[in-house]
Coordinates of N, CA and C in Angstrom, one line a residue:
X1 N 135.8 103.4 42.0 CA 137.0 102.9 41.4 C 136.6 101.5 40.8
X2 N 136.6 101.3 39.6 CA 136.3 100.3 39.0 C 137.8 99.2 38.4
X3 N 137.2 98.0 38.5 CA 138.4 96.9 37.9 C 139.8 97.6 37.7
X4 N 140.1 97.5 36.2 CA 141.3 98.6 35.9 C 141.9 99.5 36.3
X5 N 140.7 100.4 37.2 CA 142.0 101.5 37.7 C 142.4 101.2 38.9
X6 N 141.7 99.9 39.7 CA 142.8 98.9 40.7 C 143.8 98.2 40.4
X7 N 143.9 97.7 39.0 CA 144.8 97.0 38.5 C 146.4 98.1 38.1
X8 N 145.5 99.3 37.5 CA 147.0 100.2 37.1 C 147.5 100.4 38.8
X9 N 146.6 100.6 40.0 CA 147.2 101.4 41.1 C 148.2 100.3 41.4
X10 N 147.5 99.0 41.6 CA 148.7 97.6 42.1 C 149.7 98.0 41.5
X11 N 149.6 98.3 40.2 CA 151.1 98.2 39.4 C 151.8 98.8 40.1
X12 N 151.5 100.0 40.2 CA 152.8 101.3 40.9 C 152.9 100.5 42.3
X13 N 152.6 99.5 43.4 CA 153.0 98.7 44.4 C 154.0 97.8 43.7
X14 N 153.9 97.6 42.5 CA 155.0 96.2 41.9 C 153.9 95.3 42.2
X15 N 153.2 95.1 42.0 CA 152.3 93.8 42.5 C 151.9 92.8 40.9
X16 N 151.8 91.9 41.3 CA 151.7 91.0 39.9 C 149.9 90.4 39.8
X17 N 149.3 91.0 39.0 CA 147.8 90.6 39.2 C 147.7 89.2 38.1
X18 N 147.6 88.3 38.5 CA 146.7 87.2 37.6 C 145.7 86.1 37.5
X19 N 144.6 86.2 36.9 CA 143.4 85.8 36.7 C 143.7 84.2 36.5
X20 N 143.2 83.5 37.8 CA 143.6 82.3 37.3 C 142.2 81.0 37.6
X21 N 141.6 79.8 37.5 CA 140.4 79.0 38.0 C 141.3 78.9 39.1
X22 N 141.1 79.8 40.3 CA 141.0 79.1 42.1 C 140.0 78.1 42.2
X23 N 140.4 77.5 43.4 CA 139.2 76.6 44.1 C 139.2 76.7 45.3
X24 N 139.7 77.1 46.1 CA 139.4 77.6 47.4 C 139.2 78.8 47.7
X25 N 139.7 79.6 47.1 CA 139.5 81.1 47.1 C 138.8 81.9 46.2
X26 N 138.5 83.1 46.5 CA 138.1 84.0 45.3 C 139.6 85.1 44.6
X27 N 140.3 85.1 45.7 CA 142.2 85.7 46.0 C 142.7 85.7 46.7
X28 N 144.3 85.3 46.4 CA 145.0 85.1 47.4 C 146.5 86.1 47.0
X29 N 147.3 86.8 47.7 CA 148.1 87.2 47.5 C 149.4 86.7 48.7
X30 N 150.2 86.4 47.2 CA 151.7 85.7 47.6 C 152.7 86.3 47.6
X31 N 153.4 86.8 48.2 CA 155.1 87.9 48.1 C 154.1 89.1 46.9
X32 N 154.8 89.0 46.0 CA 154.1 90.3 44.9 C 153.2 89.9 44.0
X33 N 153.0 89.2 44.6 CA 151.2 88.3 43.5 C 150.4 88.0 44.1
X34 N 149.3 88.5 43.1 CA 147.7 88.4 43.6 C 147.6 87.5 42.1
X35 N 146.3 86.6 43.2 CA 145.6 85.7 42.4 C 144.2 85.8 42.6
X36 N 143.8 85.9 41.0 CA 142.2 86.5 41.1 C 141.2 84.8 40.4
X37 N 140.6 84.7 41.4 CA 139.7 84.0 40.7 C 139.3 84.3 39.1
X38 N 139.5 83.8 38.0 CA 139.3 84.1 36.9 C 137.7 84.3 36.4
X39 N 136.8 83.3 37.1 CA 135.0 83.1 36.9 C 134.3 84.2 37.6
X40 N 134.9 85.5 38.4 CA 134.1 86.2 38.9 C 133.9 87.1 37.9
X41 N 132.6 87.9 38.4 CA 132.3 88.8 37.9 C 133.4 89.8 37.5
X42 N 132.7 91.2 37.5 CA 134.2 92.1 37.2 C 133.9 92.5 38.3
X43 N 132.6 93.3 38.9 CA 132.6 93.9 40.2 C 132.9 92.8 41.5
X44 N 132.9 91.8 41.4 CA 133.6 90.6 42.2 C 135.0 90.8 42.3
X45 N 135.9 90.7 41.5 CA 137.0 90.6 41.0 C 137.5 92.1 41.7
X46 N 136.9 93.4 42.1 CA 137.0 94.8 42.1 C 137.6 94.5 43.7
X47 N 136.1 93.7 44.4 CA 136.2 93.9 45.4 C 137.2 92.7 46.4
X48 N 137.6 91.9 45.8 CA 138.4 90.7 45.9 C 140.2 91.5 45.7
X49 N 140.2 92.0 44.7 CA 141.2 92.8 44.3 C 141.7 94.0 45.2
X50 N 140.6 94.8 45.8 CA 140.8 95.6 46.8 C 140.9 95.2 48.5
X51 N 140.6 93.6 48.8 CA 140.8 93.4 49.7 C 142.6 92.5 49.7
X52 N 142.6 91.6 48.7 CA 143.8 91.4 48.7 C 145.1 92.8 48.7
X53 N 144.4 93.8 47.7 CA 145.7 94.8 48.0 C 146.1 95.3 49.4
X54 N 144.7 95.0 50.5 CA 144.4 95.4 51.6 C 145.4 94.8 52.5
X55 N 145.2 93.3 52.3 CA 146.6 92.7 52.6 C 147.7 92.6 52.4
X56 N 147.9 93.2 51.1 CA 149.6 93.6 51.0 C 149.7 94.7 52.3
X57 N 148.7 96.0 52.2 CA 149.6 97.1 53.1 C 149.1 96.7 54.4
X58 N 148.7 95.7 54.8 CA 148.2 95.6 56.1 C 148.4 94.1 56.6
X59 N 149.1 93.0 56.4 CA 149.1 91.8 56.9 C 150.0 91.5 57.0
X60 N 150.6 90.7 58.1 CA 152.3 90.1 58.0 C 151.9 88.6 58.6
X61 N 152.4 87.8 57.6 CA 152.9 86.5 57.6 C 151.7 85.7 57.2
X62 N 151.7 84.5 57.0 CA 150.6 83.5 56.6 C 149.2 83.4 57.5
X63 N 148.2 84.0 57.1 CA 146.8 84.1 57.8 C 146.1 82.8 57.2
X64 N 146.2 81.9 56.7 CA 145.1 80.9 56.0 C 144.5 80.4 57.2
X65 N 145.2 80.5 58.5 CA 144.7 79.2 59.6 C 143.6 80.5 60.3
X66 N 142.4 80.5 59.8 CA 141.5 81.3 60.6 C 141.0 80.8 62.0
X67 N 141.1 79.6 62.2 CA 140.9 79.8 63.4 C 141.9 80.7 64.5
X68 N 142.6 81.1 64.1 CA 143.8 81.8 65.1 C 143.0 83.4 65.1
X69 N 142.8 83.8 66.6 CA 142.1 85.1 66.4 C 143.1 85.9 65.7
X70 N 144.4 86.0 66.2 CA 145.1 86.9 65.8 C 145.4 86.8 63.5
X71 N 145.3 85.9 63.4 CA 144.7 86.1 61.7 C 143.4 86.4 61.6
X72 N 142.4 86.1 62.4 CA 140.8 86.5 62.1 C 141.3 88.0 62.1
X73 N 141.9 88.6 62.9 CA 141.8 90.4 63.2 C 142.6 90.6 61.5
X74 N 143.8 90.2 61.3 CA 144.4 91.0 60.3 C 143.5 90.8 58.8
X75 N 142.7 89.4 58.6 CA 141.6 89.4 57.5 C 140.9 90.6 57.7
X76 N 140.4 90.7 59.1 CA 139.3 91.9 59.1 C 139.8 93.1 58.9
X77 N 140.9 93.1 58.7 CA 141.7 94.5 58.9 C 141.8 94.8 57.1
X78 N 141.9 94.1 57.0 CA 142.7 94.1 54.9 C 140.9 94.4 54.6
X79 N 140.0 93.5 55.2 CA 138.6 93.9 54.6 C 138.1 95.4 54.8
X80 N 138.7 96.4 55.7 CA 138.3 97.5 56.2 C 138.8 97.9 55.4
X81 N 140.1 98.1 55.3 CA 140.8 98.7 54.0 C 140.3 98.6 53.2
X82 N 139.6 97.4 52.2 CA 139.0 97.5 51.5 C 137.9 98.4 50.8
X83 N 136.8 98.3 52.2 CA 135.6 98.7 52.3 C 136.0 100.7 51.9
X84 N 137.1 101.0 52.7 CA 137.3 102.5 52.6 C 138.0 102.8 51.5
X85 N 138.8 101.7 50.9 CA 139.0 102.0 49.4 C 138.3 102.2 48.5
X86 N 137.5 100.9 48.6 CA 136.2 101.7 47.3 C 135.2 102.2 47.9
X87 N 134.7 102.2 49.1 CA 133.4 103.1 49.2 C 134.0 104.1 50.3
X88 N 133.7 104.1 51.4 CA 134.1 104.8 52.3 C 133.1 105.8 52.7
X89 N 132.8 106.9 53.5 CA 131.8 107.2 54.1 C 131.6 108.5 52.6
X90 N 132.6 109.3 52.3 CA 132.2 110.2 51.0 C 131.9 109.7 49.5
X91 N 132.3 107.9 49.8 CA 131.8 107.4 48.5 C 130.1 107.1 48.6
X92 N 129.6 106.8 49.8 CA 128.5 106.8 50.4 C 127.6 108.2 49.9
X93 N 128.2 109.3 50.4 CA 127.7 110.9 50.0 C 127.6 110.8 48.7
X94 N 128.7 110.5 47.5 CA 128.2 110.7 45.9 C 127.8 109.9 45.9
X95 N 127.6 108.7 46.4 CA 125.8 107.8 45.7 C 124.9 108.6 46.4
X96 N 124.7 109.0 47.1 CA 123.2 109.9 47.9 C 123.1 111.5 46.4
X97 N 124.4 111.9 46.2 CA 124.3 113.1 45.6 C 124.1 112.4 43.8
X98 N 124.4 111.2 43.7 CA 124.4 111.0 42.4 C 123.1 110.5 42.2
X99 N 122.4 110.3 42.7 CA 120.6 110.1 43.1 C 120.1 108.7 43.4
X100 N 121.5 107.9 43.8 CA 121.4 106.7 43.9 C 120.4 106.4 45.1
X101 N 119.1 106.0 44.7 CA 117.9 105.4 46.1 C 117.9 104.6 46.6
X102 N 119.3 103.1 46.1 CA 118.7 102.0 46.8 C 119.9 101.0 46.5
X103 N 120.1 100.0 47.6 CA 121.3 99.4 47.4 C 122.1 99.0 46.1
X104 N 121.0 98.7 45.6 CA 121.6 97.8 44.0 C 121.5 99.6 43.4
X105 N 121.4 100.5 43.1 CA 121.7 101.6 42.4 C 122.9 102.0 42.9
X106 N 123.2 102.1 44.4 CA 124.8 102.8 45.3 C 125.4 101.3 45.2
X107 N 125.9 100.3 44.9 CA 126.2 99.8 44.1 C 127.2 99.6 42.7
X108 N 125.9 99.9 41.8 CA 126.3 100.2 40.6 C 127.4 101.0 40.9
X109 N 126.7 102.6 41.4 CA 127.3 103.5 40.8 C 128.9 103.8 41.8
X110 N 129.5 102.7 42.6 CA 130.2 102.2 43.3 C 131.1 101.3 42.8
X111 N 130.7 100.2 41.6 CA 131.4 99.8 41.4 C 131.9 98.1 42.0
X112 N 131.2 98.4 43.0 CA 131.1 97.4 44.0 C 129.7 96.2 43.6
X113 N 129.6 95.1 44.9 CA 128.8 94.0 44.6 C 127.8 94.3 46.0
X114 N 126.5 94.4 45.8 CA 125.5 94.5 46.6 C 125.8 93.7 47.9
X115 N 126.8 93.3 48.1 CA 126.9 91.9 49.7 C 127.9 93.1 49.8
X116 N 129.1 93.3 49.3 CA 130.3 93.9 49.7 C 129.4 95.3 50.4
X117 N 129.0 96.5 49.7 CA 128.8 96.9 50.5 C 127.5 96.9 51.7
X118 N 126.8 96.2 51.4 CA 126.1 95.8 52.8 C 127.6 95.5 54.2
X119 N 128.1 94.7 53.7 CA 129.0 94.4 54.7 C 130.2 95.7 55.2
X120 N 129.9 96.5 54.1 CA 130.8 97.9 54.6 C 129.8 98.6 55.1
X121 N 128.6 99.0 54.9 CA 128.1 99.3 55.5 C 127.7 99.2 57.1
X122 N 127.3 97.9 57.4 CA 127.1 97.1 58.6 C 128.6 97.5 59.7
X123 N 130.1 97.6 59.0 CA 130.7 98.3 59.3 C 131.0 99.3 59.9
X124 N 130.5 100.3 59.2 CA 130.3 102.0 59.2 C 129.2 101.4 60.5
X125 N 128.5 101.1 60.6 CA 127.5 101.2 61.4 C 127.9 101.0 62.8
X126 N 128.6 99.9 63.2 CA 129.5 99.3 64.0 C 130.4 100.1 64.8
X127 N 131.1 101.2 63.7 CA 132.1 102.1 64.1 C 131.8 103.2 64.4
X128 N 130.7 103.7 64.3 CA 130.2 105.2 64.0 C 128.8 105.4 64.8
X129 N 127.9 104.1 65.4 CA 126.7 104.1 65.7 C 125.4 104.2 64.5
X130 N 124.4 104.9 65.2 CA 123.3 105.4 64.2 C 123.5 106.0 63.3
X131 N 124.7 107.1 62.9 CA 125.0 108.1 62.4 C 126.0 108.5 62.7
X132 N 126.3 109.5 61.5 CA 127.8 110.2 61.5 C 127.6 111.6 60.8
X133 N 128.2 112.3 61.1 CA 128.4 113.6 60.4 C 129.5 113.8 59.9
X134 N 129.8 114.0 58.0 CA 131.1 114.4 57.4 C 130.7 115.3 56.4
X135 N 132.0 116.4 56.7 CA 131.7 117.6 56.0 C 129.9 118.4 56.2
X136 N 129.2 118.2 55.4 CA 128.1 118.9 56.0 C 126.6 117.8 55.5
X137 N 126.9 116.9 55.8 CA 126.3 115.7 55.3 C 126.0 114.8 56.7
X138 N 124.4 114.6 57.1 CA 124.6 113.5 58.1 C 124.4 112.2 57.9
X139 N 125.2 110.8 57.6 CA 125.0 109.5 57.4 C 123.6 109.0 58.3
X140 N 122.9 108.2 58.0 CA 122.0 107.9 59.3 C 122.5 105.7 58.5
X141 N 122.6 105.4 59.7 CA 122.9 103.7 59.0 C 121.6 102.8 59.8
X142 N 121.1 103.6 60.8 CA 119.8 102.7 61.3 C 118.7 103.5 61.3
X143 N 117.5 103.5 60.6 CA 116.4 102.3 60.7 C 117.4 101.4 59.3
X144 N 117.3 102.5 58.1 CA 117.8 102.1 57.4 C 119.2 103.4 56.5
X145 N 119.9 102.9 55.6 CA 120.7 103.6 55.3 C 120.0 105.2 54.8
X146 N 120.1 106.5 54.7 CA 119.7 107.7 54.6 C 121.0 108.5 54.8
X147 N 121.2 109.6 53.8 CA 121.7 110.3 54.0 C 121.1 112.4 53.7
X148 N 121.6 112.6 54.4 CA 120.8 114.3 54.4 C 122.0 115.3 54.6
X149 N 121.5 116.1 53.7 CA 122.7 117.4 53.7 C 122.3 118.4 54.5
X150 N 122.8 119.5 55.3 CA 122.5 120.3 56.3 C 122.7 121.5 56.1
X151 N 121.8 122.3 55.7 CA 122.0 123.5 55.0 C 122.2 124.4 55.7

């Protein structure tokens, strides 16, 4: 899912997207407005975009004070959403099927920024162990990422 077709999906939430020079943030989302850092990339802006929408469907009330665990959880929570918005474990499968061999290629063809998904990755890893099995495909996420279909 690339830039724009996050931008039309917010619409149908009512959400108000605008590209503005932040300086503390990369985005912040206020009542029905998201604010996108204007200097990012596009695939920056993708994944910034998808985490802020994360927090519309998943946060309640003002998180800026991160030392408070209970905002540290709901950040982490808007970022998970994230992570399974644009990648997710079958977005993972069409980079393997689309012949993507290496982070910056599943990436690209993702849509995403080479940190983001490392960090969804490291995720998946987290939640699932060494490996996962979906539909007829096995994830492997340690030594290193690998995926294999099972005939």
């Amino acid at each position: 899912m690339n830039y724009n077709d996050l931008l039309i999906e917010v619409e149908h939430h009512d959400i108000i997207v605008k590209e503005k020079p932040l300086k503390a943030y990369d985005g912040r989302i206020k009542g029905n407005k998201i604010f996108i850092r204007s200097n990012l990339k596009e695939t920056q802006k993708v994944c910034v975009l998808a985490e802020e929408l994360g927090h519309h469907h998943t946060t309640v009330g003002n998180i800026l004070d991160q030392s408070d665990t209970g905002n540290q959880k709901q950040e982490l929570r808007a970022r998970i959403w994230a992570y399974n918005k644009l990648i997710g474990l079958n977005g993972i499968i069409n980079a393997y099927r689309h012949g993507c061999c290496s982070l910056y290629d599943a990436a690209n063809y993702l849509d995403v920024t080479e940190e983001f998904l490392s960090e969804a990755l490291e995720y998946y890893k987290n939640k699932y162990g060494i490996c996962t099995t979906i539909d007829n495909y096995v994830i492997y996420f340690e030594p290193s990422l690998g995926v294999f279909e099972l005939l």
